[in-house]
PDB file of C-alpha atoms and ligand atoms in Angstrom:
ATOM      1  CA  MET A   1      20.715 -46.987  35.318  1.00 34.00           C
ATOM      2  CA  THR A   2      19.423 -47.955  38.776  1.00 35.00           C
ATOM      3  CA  GLY A   3      20.201 -51.575  37.980  1.00 36.00           C
ATOM      4  CA  THR A   4      23.851 -50.925  37.234  1.00 39.00           C
ATOM      5  CA  LEU A   5      24.825 -48.227  39.702  1.00 39.00           C
ATOM      6  CA  PRO A   6      25.141 -48.762  43.484  1.00 40.00           C
ATOM      7  CA  ARG A   7      22.791 -46.672  45.582  1.00 42.00           C
ATOM      8  CA  GLY A   8      25.521 -44.258  46.663  1.00 41.00           C
ATOM      9  CA  ALA A   9      26.610 -43.647  43.088  1.00 41.00           C
ATOM     10  CA  LEU A  10      23.027 -42.888  42.065  1.00 37.00           C
ATOM     11  CA  ALA A  11      22.672 -40.354  44.886  1.00 37.00           C
ATOM     12  CA  LEU A  12      25.935 -38.721  43.861  1.00 39.00           C
ATOM     13  CA  CYS A  13      24.839 -38.718  40.262  1.00 36.00           C
ATOM     14  CA  LEU A  14      21.537 -37.044  41.060  1.00 36.00           C
ATOM     15  CA  ALA A  15      23.400 -34.448  43.115  1.00 35.00           C
ATOM     16  CA  VAL A  16      25.582 -33.702  40.112  1.00 36.00           C
ATOM     17  CA  VAL A  17      22.491 -33.365  37.934  1.00 34.00           C
ATOM     18  CA  VAL A  18      20.955 -30.877  40.335  1.00 34.00           C
ATOM     19  CA  ALA A  19      24.193 -28.972  40.771  1.00 36.00           C
ATOM     20  CA  ALA A  20      25.280 -28.723  37.178  1.00 35.00           C
ATOM     21  CA  THR A  21      22.356 -29.996  35.068  1.00 36.00           C
ATOM     22  CA  LEU A  22      24.823 -32.316  33.351  1.00 36.00           C
ATOM     23  CA  ALA A  23      22.349 -35.114  32.803  1.00 37.00           C
ATOM     24  CA  VAL A  24      24.567 -36.753  30.206  1.00 38.00           C
ATOM     25  CA  GLY A  25      27.202 -37.357  32.878  1.00 37.00           C
ATOM     26  CA  CYS A  26      24.869 -39.886  34.499  1.00 36.00           C
ATOM     27  CA  SER A  27      24.150 -42.004  31.470  1.00 37.00           C
ATOM     28  CA  GLY A  28      25.467 -45.458  32.270  1.00 35.00           C
ATOM     29  CA  ASN A  29      25.489 -46.866  28.736  1.00 38.00           C
ATOM     30  CA  SER A  30      26.311 -44.097  26.269  1.00 41.00           C
ATOM     31  CA  ASP A  31      29.398 -44.528  24.077  1.00 43.00           C
ATOM     32  CA  ASP A  32      29.975 -40.808  23.864  1.00 47.00           C
ATOM     33  CA  ALA A  33      28.317 -38.929  26.670  1.00 48.00           C
ATOM     34  CA  SER A  34      28.461 -35.556  24.867  1.00 68.00           C
ATOM     35  CA  THR A  35      26.783 -36.634  21.596  1.00 83.00           C
ATOM     36  CA  GLU A  36      23.001 -36.547  21.809  1.00 89.00           C
ATOM     37  CA  VAL A  37      21.909 -36.349  18.169  1.00 96.00           C
ATOM     38  CA  ASN A  38      23.115 -38.079  15.016  1.00 98.00           C
ATOM     39  CA  VAL A  39      22.724 -35.547  12.191  1.00 98.00           C
ATOM     40  CA  VAL A  40      23.203 -36.079   8.455  1.00 98.00           C
ATOM     41  CA  THR A  41      23.040 -33.291   5.861  1.00 98.00           C
ATOM     42  CA  THR A  42      23.025 -33.301   2.088  1.00 98.00           C
ATOM     43  CA  LEU A  43      25.550 -30.467   1.512  1.00 97.00           C
ATOM     44  CA  PRO A  44      28.840 -30.093   3.430  1.00 97.00           C
ATOM     45  CA  LEU A  45      28.009 -26.436   4.014  1.00 97.00           C
ATOM     46  CA  PHE A  46      24.836 -27.423   5.888  1.00 98.00           C
ATOM     47  CA  ALA A  47      26.955 -29.773   8.023  1.00 98.00           C
ATOM     48  CA  ASP A  48      29.157 -26.772   8.823  1.00 98.00           C
ATOM     49  CA  ILE A  49      26.146 -24.731   9.983  1.00 98.00           C
ATOM     50  CA  VAL A  50      24.848 -27.655  12.085  1.00 98.00           C
ATOM     51  CA  ALA A  51      28.265 -28.035  13.739  1.00 98.00           C
ATOM     52  CA  GLU A  52      28.233 -24.317  14.620  1.00 98.00           C
ATOM     53  CA  ILE A  53      24.811 -24.630  16.292  1.00 98.00           C
ATOM     54  CA  ALA A  54      25.229 -28.072  17.897  1.00 98.00           C
ATOM     55  CA  GLY A  55      28.789 -27.905  19.168  1.00 96.00           C
ATOM     56  CA  ASP A  56      29.632 -31.278  20.767  1.00 94.00           C
ATOM     57  CA  ARG A  57      26.026 -32.354  21.249  1.00 96.00           C
ATOM     58  CA  ALA A  58      25.628 -33.719  17.722  1.00 97.00           C
ATOM     59  CA  ALA A  59      27.619 -35.967  15.438  1.00 97.00           C
ATOM     60  CA  VAL A  60      27.349 -34.355  11.989  1.00 98.00           C
ATOM     61  CA  ASP A  61      28.144 -35.824   8.593  1.00 97.00           C
ATOM     62  CA  SER A  62      27.280 -34.744   5.047  1.00 97.00           C
ATOM     63  CA  LEU A  63      26.249 -37.121   2.286  1.00 97.00           C
ATOM     64  CA  LEU A  64      27.981 -35.108  -0.443  1.00 95.00           C
ATOM     65  CA  PRO A  65      31.768 -35.133  -0.274  1.00 93.00           C
ATOM     66  CA  PRO A  66      33.620 -31.825  -0.758  1.00 89.00           C
ATOM     67  CA  GLY A  67      33.434 -30.652  -4.359  1.00 90.00           C
ATOM     68  CA  ALA A  68      30.372 -32.736  -5.308  1.00 92.00           C
ATOM     69  CA  ASP A  69      27.428 -31.403  -7.307  1.00 93.00           C
ATOM     70  CA  PRO A  70      24.088 -31.878  -5.484  1.00 94.00           C
ATOM     71  CA  HIS A  71      21.986 -31.499  -8.633  1.00 91.00           C
ATOM     72  CA  ALA A  72      23.333 -34.754 -10.056  1.00 87.00           C
ATOM     73  CA  PHE A  73      24.636 -36.628  -6.982  1.00 90.00           C
ATOM     74  CA  GLU A  74      23.767 -40.335  -6.717  1.00 89.00           C
ATOM     75  CA  PRO A  75      24.307 -41.815  -3.244  1.00 91.00           C
ATOM     76  CA  SER A  76      26.404 -44.933  -2.593  1.00 93.00           C
ATOM     77  CA  PRO A  77      25.557 -47.866  -0.253  1.00 94.00           C
ATOM     78  CA  SER A  78      27.600 -46.235   2.531  1.00 94.00           C
ATOM     79  CA  ASP A  79      25.497 -43.073   2.111  1.00 95.00           C
ATOM     80  CA  VAL A  80      22.354 -45.170   2.520  1.00 96.00           C
ATOM     81  CA  ARG A  81      23.742 -46.523   5.806  1.00 97.00           C
ATOM     82  CA  LYS A  82      24.316 -42.952   7.061  1.00 97.00           C
ATOM     83  CA  ILE A  83      20.700 -42.133   6.147  1.00 98.00           C
ATOM     84  CA  THR A  84      19.258 -45.124   8.018  1.00 97.00           C
ATOM     85  CA  GLU A  85      21.293 -44.306  11.146  1.00 97.00           C
ATOM     86  CA  ALA A  86      20.418 -40.580  11.298  1.00 98.00           C
ATOM     87  CA  ASP A  87      18.137 -39.010  13.922  1.00 98.00           C
ATOM     88  CA  VAL A  88      17.835 -35.805  11.901  1.00 98.00           C
ATOM     89  CA  ILE A  89      18.486 -35.166   8.197  1.00 98.00           C
ATOM     90  CA  PHE A  90      18.828 -31.637   6.811  1.00 98.00           C
ATOM     91  CA  ALA A  91      18.383 -31.165   3.057  1.00 98.00           C
ATOM     92  CA  ASN A  92      17.706 -28.022   1.038  1.00 98.00           C
ATOM     93  CA  GLY A  93      14.748 -29.090  -1.108  1.00 97.00           C
ATOM     94  CA  LEU A  94      13.188 -26.901  -3.839  1.00 96.00           C
ATOM     95  CA  GLY A  95      14.677 -29.239  -6.448  1.00 94.00           C
ATOM     96  CA  LEU A  96      18.350 -28.821  -5.432  1.00 95.00           C
ATOM     97  CA  GLU A  97      19.075 -32.489  -4.696  1.00 95.00           C
ATOM     98  CA  PRO A  98      16.290 -34.572  -6.300  1.00 93.00           C
ATOM     99  CA  SER A  99      18.064 -37.966  -6.528  1.00 93.00           C
ATOM    100  CA  LEU A 100      19.365 -37.687  -3.001  1.00 94.00           C
ATOM    101  CA  LEU A 101      15.964 -36.805  -1.544  1.00 96.00           C
ATOM    102  CA  ARG A 102      14.386 -39.825  -3.250  1.00 96.00           C
ATOM    103  CA  VAL A 103      16.962 -42.098  -1.594  1.00 96.00           C
ATOM    104  CA  ILE A 104      16.549 -40.314   1.749  1.00 97.00           C
ATOM    105  CA  GLY A 105      12.771 -40.730   1.560  1.00 97.00           C
ATOM    106  CA  ALA A 106      13.139 -44.460   0.892  1.00 97.00           C
ATOM    107  CA  ASN A 107      15.682 -45.114   3.662  1.00 97.00           C
ATOM    108  CA  ILE A 108      15.130 -42.688   6.548  1.00 97.00           C
ATOM    109  CA  SER A 109      14.277 -44.519   9.770  1.00 97.00           C
ATOM    110  CA  SER A 110      10.711 -44.231  11.057  1.00 96.00           C
ATOM    111  CA  GLY A 111      11.610 -42.198  14.148  1.00 94.00           C
ATOM    112  CA  ALA A 112      13.896 -39.751  12.324  1.00 97.00           C
ATOM    113  CA  VAL A 113      13.168 -36.214  11.147  1.00 98.00           C
ATOM    114  CA  LEU A 114      13.785 -34.831   7.644  1.00 98.00           C
ATOM    115  CA  VAL A 115      13.896 -31.035   7.333  1.00 98.00           C
ATOM    116  CA  GLU A 116      14.105 -29.368   3.919  1.00 98.00           C
ATOM    117  CA  LEU A 117      15.694 -26.077   4.924  1.00 98.00           C
ATOM    118  CA  ALA A 118      14.733 -23.921   1.932  1.00 98.00           C
ATOM    119  CA  GLU A 119      11.119 -25.065   2.188  1.00 96.00           C
ATOM    120  CA  ALA A 120      11.201 -24.439   5.940  1.00 97.00           C
ATOM    121  CA  VAL A 121      12.543 -20.879   5.729  1.00 97.00           C
ATOM    122  CA  ILE A 122      10.050 -20.004   2.993  1.00 96.00           C
ATOM    123  CA  GLY A 123       7.336 -21.411   5.266  1.00 95.00           C
ATOM    124  CA  ALA A 124       8.684 -19.116   8.002  1.00 94.00           C
ATOM    125  CA  GLY A 125       8.266 -16.081   5.743  1.00 95.00           C
ATOM    126  CA  VAL A 126      11.534 -15.686   3.809  1.00 94.00           C
ATOM    127  CA  PRO A 127      10.617 -14.299   0.352  1.00 93.00           C
ATOM    128  CA  THR A 128      11.674 -16.202  -2.769  1.00 93.00           C
ATOM    129  CA  LEU A 129      13.336 -14.525  -5.737  1.00 90.00           C
ATOM    130  CA  ALA A 130      12.804 -17.003  -8.556  1.00 81.00           C
ATOM    131  CA  PRO A 131      10.984 -20.333  -8.310  1.00 80.00           C
ATOM    132  CA  ASP A 132      13.811 -22.189 -10.112  1.00 86.00           C
ATOM    133  CA  ASP A 133      16.658 -20.982  -7.886  1.00 94.00           C
ATOM    134  CA  PRO A 134      16.875 -23.130  -4.733  1.00 96.00           C
ATOM    135  CA  HIS A 135      20.147 -21.530  -3.481  1.00 97.00           C
ATOM    136  CA  LEU A 136      18.595 -19.361  -0.777  1.00 98.00           C
ATOM    137  CA  TRP A 137      21.642 -19.684   1.512  1.00 98.00           C
ATOM    138  CA  MET A 138      23.722 -17.528  -0.865  1.00 98.00           C
ATOM    139  CA  ASP A 139      22.284 -14.519   1.006  1.00 98.00           C
ATOM    140  CA  PRO A 140      23.579 -14.603   4.606  1.00 98.00           C
ATOM    141  CA  ALA A 141      20.270 -13.166   5.838  1.00 98.00           C
ATOM    142  CA  ASN A 142      18.686 -16.407   4.624  1.00 98.00           C
ATOM    143  CA  GLY A 143      21.581 -18.444   6.053  1.00 98.00           C
ATOM    144  CA  ARG A 144      20.635 -16.986   9.421  1.00 98.00           C
ATOM    145  CA  GLU A 145      17.121 -18.387   8.935  1.00 98.00           C
ATOM    146  CA  TYR A 146      18.577 -21.788   7.989  1.00 98.00           C
ATOM    147  CA  ALA A 147      20.536 -21.681  11.271  1.00 98.00           C
ATOM    148  CA  ALA A 148      17.366 -20.796  13.208  1.00 98.00           C
ATOM    149  CA  ILE A 149      15.495 -23.773  11.720  1.00 98.00           C
ATOM    150  CA  ILE A 150      18.468 -26.013  12.594  1.00 98.00           C
ATOM    151  CA  ARG A 151      18.446 -24.665  16.178  1.00 98.00           C
ATOM    152  CA  ASP A 152      14.695 -25.272  16.569  1.00 98.00           C
ATOM    153  CA  THR A 153      14.947 -28.791  15.117  1.00 98.00           C
ATOM    154  CA  LEU A 154      17.813 -29.737  17.445  1.00 98.00           C
ATOM    155  CA  ILE A 155      15.930 -28.370  20.476  1.00 97.00           C
ATOM    156  CA  LEU A 156      12.894 -30.508  19.610  1.00 97.00           C
ATOM    157  CA  GLN A 157      15.143 -33.558  19.221  1.00 97.00           C
ATOM    158  CA  ASP A 158      17.289 -32.866  22.295  1.00 97.00           C
ATOM    159  CA  PRO A 159      15.516 -30.480  24.706  1.00 97.00           C
ATOM    160  CA  GLY A 160      18.340 -30.860  27.247  1.00 96.00           C
ATOM    161  CA  GLY A 161      20.625 -28.995  24.855  1.00 97.00           C
ATOM    162  CA  SER A 162      18.310 -26.021  24.450  1.00 97.00           C
ATOM    163  CA  ASP A 163      20.640 -23.514  26.123  1.00 98.00           C
ATOM    164  CA  THR A 164      23.617 -24.737  24.098  1.00 97.00           C
ATOM    165  CA  TYR A 165      21.761 -24.551  20.779  1.00 98.00           C
ATOM    166  CA  SER A 166      20.260 -21.137  21.533  1.00 98.00           C
ATOM    167  CA  GLY A 167      23.552 -19.672  22.744  1.00 98.00           C
ATOM    168  CA  ASN A 168      25.497 -21.023  19.773  1.00 98.00           C
ATOM    169  CA  TYR A 169      22.828 -19.691  17.428  1.00 98.00           C
ATOM    170  CA  GLU A 170      23.105 -16.170  18.890  1.00 98.00           C
ATOM    171  CA  THR A 171      26.873 -16.194  18.406  1.00 98.00           C
ATOM    172  CA  TYR A 172      26.621 -17.564  14.864  1.00 98.00           C
ATOM    173  CA  ALA A 173      23.816 -15.189  13.860  1.00 98.00           C
ATOM    174  CA  ALA A 174      25.984 -12.251  14.963  1.00 98.00           C
ATOM    175  CA  THR A 175      28.850 -13.607  12.844  1.00 98.00           C
ATOM    176  CA  LEU A 176      26.512 -13.904   9.856  1.00 98.00           C
ATOM    177  CA  ASP A 177      25.342 -10.318  10.363  1.00 98.00           C
ATOM    178  CA  ASP A 178      28.980  -9.170  10.422  1.00 98.00           C
ATOM    179  CA  THR A 179      29.636 -11.248   7.298  1.00 98.00           C
ATOM    180  CA  ALA A 180      26.678  -9.675   5.488  1.00 98.00           C
ATOM    181  CA  GLN A 181      28.084  -6.222   6.280  1.00 98.00           C
ATOM    182  CA  TYR A 182      31.555  -7.315   5.145  1.00 98.00           C
ATOM    183  CA  MET A 183      30.094  -8.557   1.854  1.00 98.00           C
ATOM    184  CA  ARG A 184      28.277  -5.279   1.205  1.00 98.00           C
ATOM    185  CA  ASP A 185      31.373  -3.235   2.103  1.00 97.00           C
ATOM    186  CA  THR A 186      33.609  -5.396  -0.102  1.00 97.00           C
ATOM    187  CA  ALA A 187      31.250  -5.431  -3.101  1.00 96.00           C
ATOM    188  CA  ALA A 188      30.727  -1.671  -2.802  1.00 95.00           C
ATOM    189  CA  ALA A 189      34.120  -1.284  -4.483  1.00 94.00           C
ATOM    190  CA  VAL A 190      32.556  -2.417  -7.793  1.00 96.00           C
ATOM    191  CA  PRO A 191      31.122   0.466  -9.882  1.00 94.00           C
ATOM    192  CA  PRO A 192      27.314   0.277 -10.342  1.00 93.00           C
ATOM    193  CA  ASP A 193      27.573  -0.402 -14.104  1.00 92.00           C
ATOM    194  CA  ASP A 194      29.829  -3.429 -13.542  1.00 94.00           C
ATOM    195  CA  ARG A 195      27.639  -5.163 -10.962  1.00 97.00           C
ATOM    196  CA  LEU A 196      26.758  -8.034 -13.270  1.00 97.00           C
ATOM    197  CA  ILE A 197      27.251 -11.770 -12.756  1.00 98.00           C
ATOM    198  CA  ILE A 198      27.580 -14.355 -15.522  1.00 97.00           C
ATOM    199  CA  ALA A 199      28.051 -17.822 -14.034  1.00 96.00           C
ATOM    200  CA  THR A 200      27.897 -21.517 -14.862  1.00 95.00           C
ATOM    201  CA  HIS A 201      24.444 -22.165 -13.369  1.00 93.00           C
ATOM    202  CA  ASP A 202      21.496 -20.259 -11.940  1.00 94.00           C
ATOM    203  CA  ALA A 203      22.741 -20.185  -8.342  1.00 96.00           C
ATOM    204  CA  PHE A 204      23.578 -16.554  -7.627  1.00 97.00           C
ATOM    205  CA  GLY A 205      20.311 -14.617  -7.508  1.00 97.00           C
ATOM    206  CA  TYR A 206      20.323 -14.469  -3.700  1.00 98.00           C
ATOM    207  CA  LEU A 207      24.005 -13.474  -3.595  1.00 98.00           C
ATOM    208  CA  ALA A 208      23.286 -10.763  -6.178  1.00 98.00           C
ATOM    209  CA  ARG A 209      20.425  -9.405  -4.101  1.00 96.00           C
ATOM    210  CA  ALA A 210      22.538  -9.418  -0.926  1.00 97.00           C
ATOM    211  CA  VAL A 211      25.265  -7.240  -2.488  1.00 98.00           C
ATOM    212  CA  ASP A 212      23.125  -5.233  -4.940  1.00 97.00           C
ATOM    213  CA  PHE A 213      24.256  -6.941  -8.147  1.00 97.00           C
ATOM    214  CA  GLU A 214      22.274  -8.432 -11.040  1.00 97.00           C
ATOM    215  CA  ILE A 215      22.451 -11.743 -12.906  1.00 96.00           C
ATOM    216  CA  ALA A 216      23.348 -11.072 -16.546  1.00 96.00           C
ATOM    217  CA  GLY A 217      23.285 -14.734 -17.596  1.00 95.00           C
ATOM    218  CA  PHE A 218      24.339 -18.330 -16.967  1.00 95.00           C
ATOM    219  CA  VAL A 219      25.413 -21.289 -19.104  1.00 94.00           C
ATOM    220  CA  VAL A 220      22.539 -23.546 -17.946  1.00 91.00           C
ATOM    221  CA  PRO A 221      19.810 -23.214 -15.282  1.00 88.00           C
ATOM    222  CA  GLY A 222      21.062 -26.378 -13.517  1.00 85.00           C
ATOM    223  CA  PRO A 223      24.185 -28.566 -13.950  1.00 81.00           C
ATOM    224  CA  GLY A 224      23.714 -31.515 -16.290  1.00 79.00           C
ATOM    225  CA  GLN A 225      21.473 -29.580 -18.673  1.00 84.00           C
ATOM    226  CA  ASP A 226      22.723 -28.781 -22.171  1.00 86.00           C
ATOM    227  CA  ALA A 227      23.564 -25.299 -23.426  1.00 91.00           C
ATOM    228  CA  SER A 228      22.573 -24.875 -27.087  1.00 92.00           C
ATOM    229  CA  PRO A 229      24.853 -23.090 -29.596  1.00 93.00           C
ATOM    230  CA  GLU A 230      22.262 -20.267 -29.540  1.00 94.00           C
ATOM    231  CA  ASP A 231      22.522 -20.007 -25.724  1.00 92.00           C
ATOM    232  CA  ILE A 232      26.303 -19.770 -26.029  1.00 94.00           C
ATOM    233  CA  SER A 233      26.348 -17.110 -28.751  1.00 94.00           C
ATOM    234  CA  GLU A 234      23.733 -15.160 -26.811  1.00 94.00           C
ATOM    235  CA  LEU A 235      26.001 -15.146 -23.740  1.00 95.00           C
ATOM    236  CA  ILE A 236      28.953 -13.943 -25.823  1.00 95.00           C
ATOM    237  CA  THR A 237      26.774 -11.135 -27.223  1.00 96.00           C
ATOM    238  CA  THR A 238      25.602 -10.205 -23.703  1.00 96.00           C
ATOM    239  CA  ILE A 239      29.197 -10.009 -22.452  1.00 96.00           C
ATOM    240  CA  GLY A 240      30.136  -7.714 -25.355  1.00 95.00           C
ATOM    241  CA  ASP A 241      27.026  -5.520 -25.173  1.00 96.00           C
ATOM    242  CA  LEU A 242      27.302  -4.956 -21.433  1.00 95.00           C
ATOM    243  CA  GLY A 243      31.102  -4.649 -21.392  1.00 94.00           C
ATOM    244  CA  ILE A 244      31.375  -7.332 -18.695  1.00 95.00           C
ATOM    245  CA  PRO A 245      35.048  -7.811 -17.722  1.00 95.00           C
ATOM    246  CA  ALA A 246      34.831 -11.287 -16.126  1.00 97.00           C
ATOM    247  CA  VAL A 247      32.688 -14.422 -15.870  1.00 98.00           C
ATOM    248  CA  PHE A 248      32.469 -16.892 -12.977  1.00 97.00           C
ATOM    249  CA  THR A 249      32.930 -20.671 -13.060  1.00 96.00           C
ATOM    250  CA  GLU A 250      32.282 -22.941 -10.066  1.00 94.00           C
ATOM    251  CA  PRO A 251      34.492 -25.717  -8.665  1.00 92.00           C
ATOM    252  CA  GLN A 252      31.828 -28.461  -8.935  1.00 89.00           C
ATOM    253  CA  THR A 253      30.486 -27.767 -12.458  1.00 86.00           C
ATOM    254  CA  SER A 254      33.016 -29.418 -14.772  1.00 85.00           C
ATOM    255  CA  VAL A 255      31.134 -29.461 -18.117  1.00 90.00           C
ATOM    256  CA  GLU A 256      29.614 -26.012 -17.663  1.00 91.00           C
ATOM    257  CA  THR A 257      32.971 -24.668 -16.460  1.00 93.00           C
ATOM    258  CA  ARG A 258      34.644 -25.790 -19.693  1.00 94.00           C
ATOM    259  CA  THR A 259      31.821 -24.210 -21.717  1.00 94.00           C
ATOM    260  CA  LEU A 260      32.130 -20.923 -19.848  1.00 96.00           C
ATOM    261  CA  GLU A 261      35.930 -20.935 -20.188  1.00 96.00           C
ATOM    262  CA  GLN A 262      35.464 -21.243 -23.960  1.00 95.00           C
ATOM    263  CA  ILE A 263      32.894 -18.428 -23.938  1.00 95.00           C
ATOM    264  CA  ALA A 264      35.304 -16.224 -21.968  1.00 96.00           C
ATOM    265  CA  SER A 265      38.086 -17.008 -24.398  1.00 96.00           C
ATOM    266  CA  ASP A 266      35.864 -16.112 -27.401  1.00 94.00           C
ATOM    267  CA  ALA A 267      34.685 -12.918 -25.701  1.00 94.00           C
ATOM    268  CA  GLY A 268      38.170 -11.994 -24.494  1.00 95.00           C
ATOM    269  CA  VAL A 269      37.270 -11.678 -20.794  1.00 96.00           C
ATOM    270  CA  LYS A 270      38.693 -12.992 -17.532  1.00 96.00           C
ATOM    271  CA  VAL A 271      37.618 -16.263 -15.875  1.00 97.00           C
ATOM    272  CA  CYS A 272      37.033 -16.043 -12.126  1.00 98.00           C
ATOM    273  CA  GLU A 273      35.297 -18.355  -9.661  1.00 97.00           C
ATOM    274  CA  LEU A 274      32.333 -18.293  -7.270  1.00 98.00           C
ATOM    275  CA  TYR A 275      31.125 -20.912  -4.773  1.00 97.00           C
ATOM    276  CA  SER A 276      27.507 -22.012  -4.398  1.00 97.00           C
ATOM    277  CA  ASP A 277      26.834 -25.707  -3.755  1.00 96.00           C
ATOM    278  CA  ALA A 278      30.298 -27.008  -2.907  1.00 95.00           C
ATOM    279  CA  LEU A 279      33.103 -26.416  -0.432  1.00 95.00           C
ATOM    280  CA  ASP A 280      36.719 -27.494  -0.964  1.00 94.00           C
ATOM    281  CA  ASP A 281      40.175 -27.109   0.574  1.00 93.00           C
ATOM    282  CA  ALA A 282      40.295 -23.408  -0.334  1.00 94.00           C
ATOM    283  CA  VAL A 283      36.794 -22.553   0.944  1.00 96.00           C
ATOM    284  CA  ARG A 284      36.038 -24.812   3.891  1.00 96.00           C
ATOM    285  CA  THR A 285      33.042 -23.253   5.656  1.00 98.00           C
ATOM    286  CA  TYR A 286      29.810 -21.416   4.883  1.00 98.00           C
ATOM    287  CA  ILE A 287      31.247 -18.155   6.250  1.00 98.00           C
ATOM    288  CA  GLU A 288      34.377 -18.582   4.103  1.00 98.00           C
ATOM    289  CA  LEU A 289      32.138 -19.187   1.068  1.00 98.00           C
ATOM    290  CA  LEU A 290      30.254 -15.936   1.672  1.00 98.00           C
ATOM    291  CA  ARG A 291      33.420 -13.918   2.203  1.00 98.00           C
ATOM    292  CA  PHE A 292      35.202 -15.475  -0.790  1.00 98.00           C
ATOM    293  CA  ASN A 293      32.312 -14.665  -3.139  1.00 98.00           C
ATOM    294  CA  ALA A 294      32.242 -10.987  -2.177  1.00 98.00           C
ATOM    295  CA  GLU A 295      36.028 -10.721  -2.459  1.00 97.00           C
ATOM    296  CA  GLU A 296      36.029 -12.435  -5.866  1.00 97.00           C
ATOM    297  CA  LEU A 297      33.305 -10.122  -7.210  1.00 97.00           C
ATOM    298  CA  ALA A 298      35.326  -7.116  -6.060  1.00 97.00           C
ATOM    299  CA  ARG A 299      38.607  -8.498  -7.417  1.00 96.00           C
ATOM    300  CA  CYS A 300      37.260  -9.484 -10.843  1.00 97.00           C
ATOM    301  CA  LEU A 301      34.727  -6.755 -11.640  1.00 96.00           C
ATOM    302  CA  GLY A 302      36.945  -3.776 -11.221  1.00 79.00           C
ATOM    303  CA  GLY A 303      36.917  -3.197  -7.499  1.00 51.00           C
ATOM    304  CA  GLY A 304      40.038  -4.998  -6.353  1.00 44.00           C
ATOM    305  CA  GLY A 305      42.603  -3.512  -8.678  1.00 45.00           C
ATOM    306  CA  ASP A 306      44.148  -6.712 -10.083  1.00 43.00           C
TER     307      ASP A 306
HETATM  308 ZN1   ZN B 401      23.282 -25.414  -7.590  1.00 63.75          ZN
END
């Protein structure tokens, strides 16, 4: 910087730094003075959380496009380029995105940081429900912990943004607390005997715990696995025995969705929808996902009146 700026400009620049602590304003060679960290995430909903915490200080991109299934996603050459160029990569871990993590491990640059958020929040003390369910973010209390890990990682990477990351985290954590209350209030409309979820894959244990529901069944533990005829007839029996009025497909599980639609047709119950791994045009953010799920449970299991 001293080589490219005249002495007077440097003095002015230092004065600005002291006055406003806007160190980025004095960078002589940055393309985008406000972007300090290049972040890549596996899921779009993690990119949404990062954007909430980072504001303008990070460029954020997700490897999965909207509507993609992380359990089976295979990255393209352009995804590999995003991985090699990232300063920080946020994944979930716990077996959610195995193919993607193999490619990340093989291509991440030597100075970059990979954080597996589910592993990190468990390491920080968040209790696990079931070892095979990696979808910890489905409970907003856990989403708050994901956001805290993201904040701490960004501060380590970009200490100059500490106040920004901490302030944004406080705001977002308060929104998540409000959302958790909204979910409980909304789901409270469902009678205790109807608080049962049958879904396409084993992704809703943490949601169920957050709103005091139970998982009555799922088509397969993870997308891409095969449901046997016995599994299917068992689900139909469960629906009948428990008097369950609706089952829940997901936007990103095409094969399992068709199976569950057939099961619902055989059992004579309604087909509704929940979000876990994917966002789309109807549900564009993590907060919208949380709110939608509570509203859909209330609407379809007897609480919403339609
Ligand atoms: Zn999943």
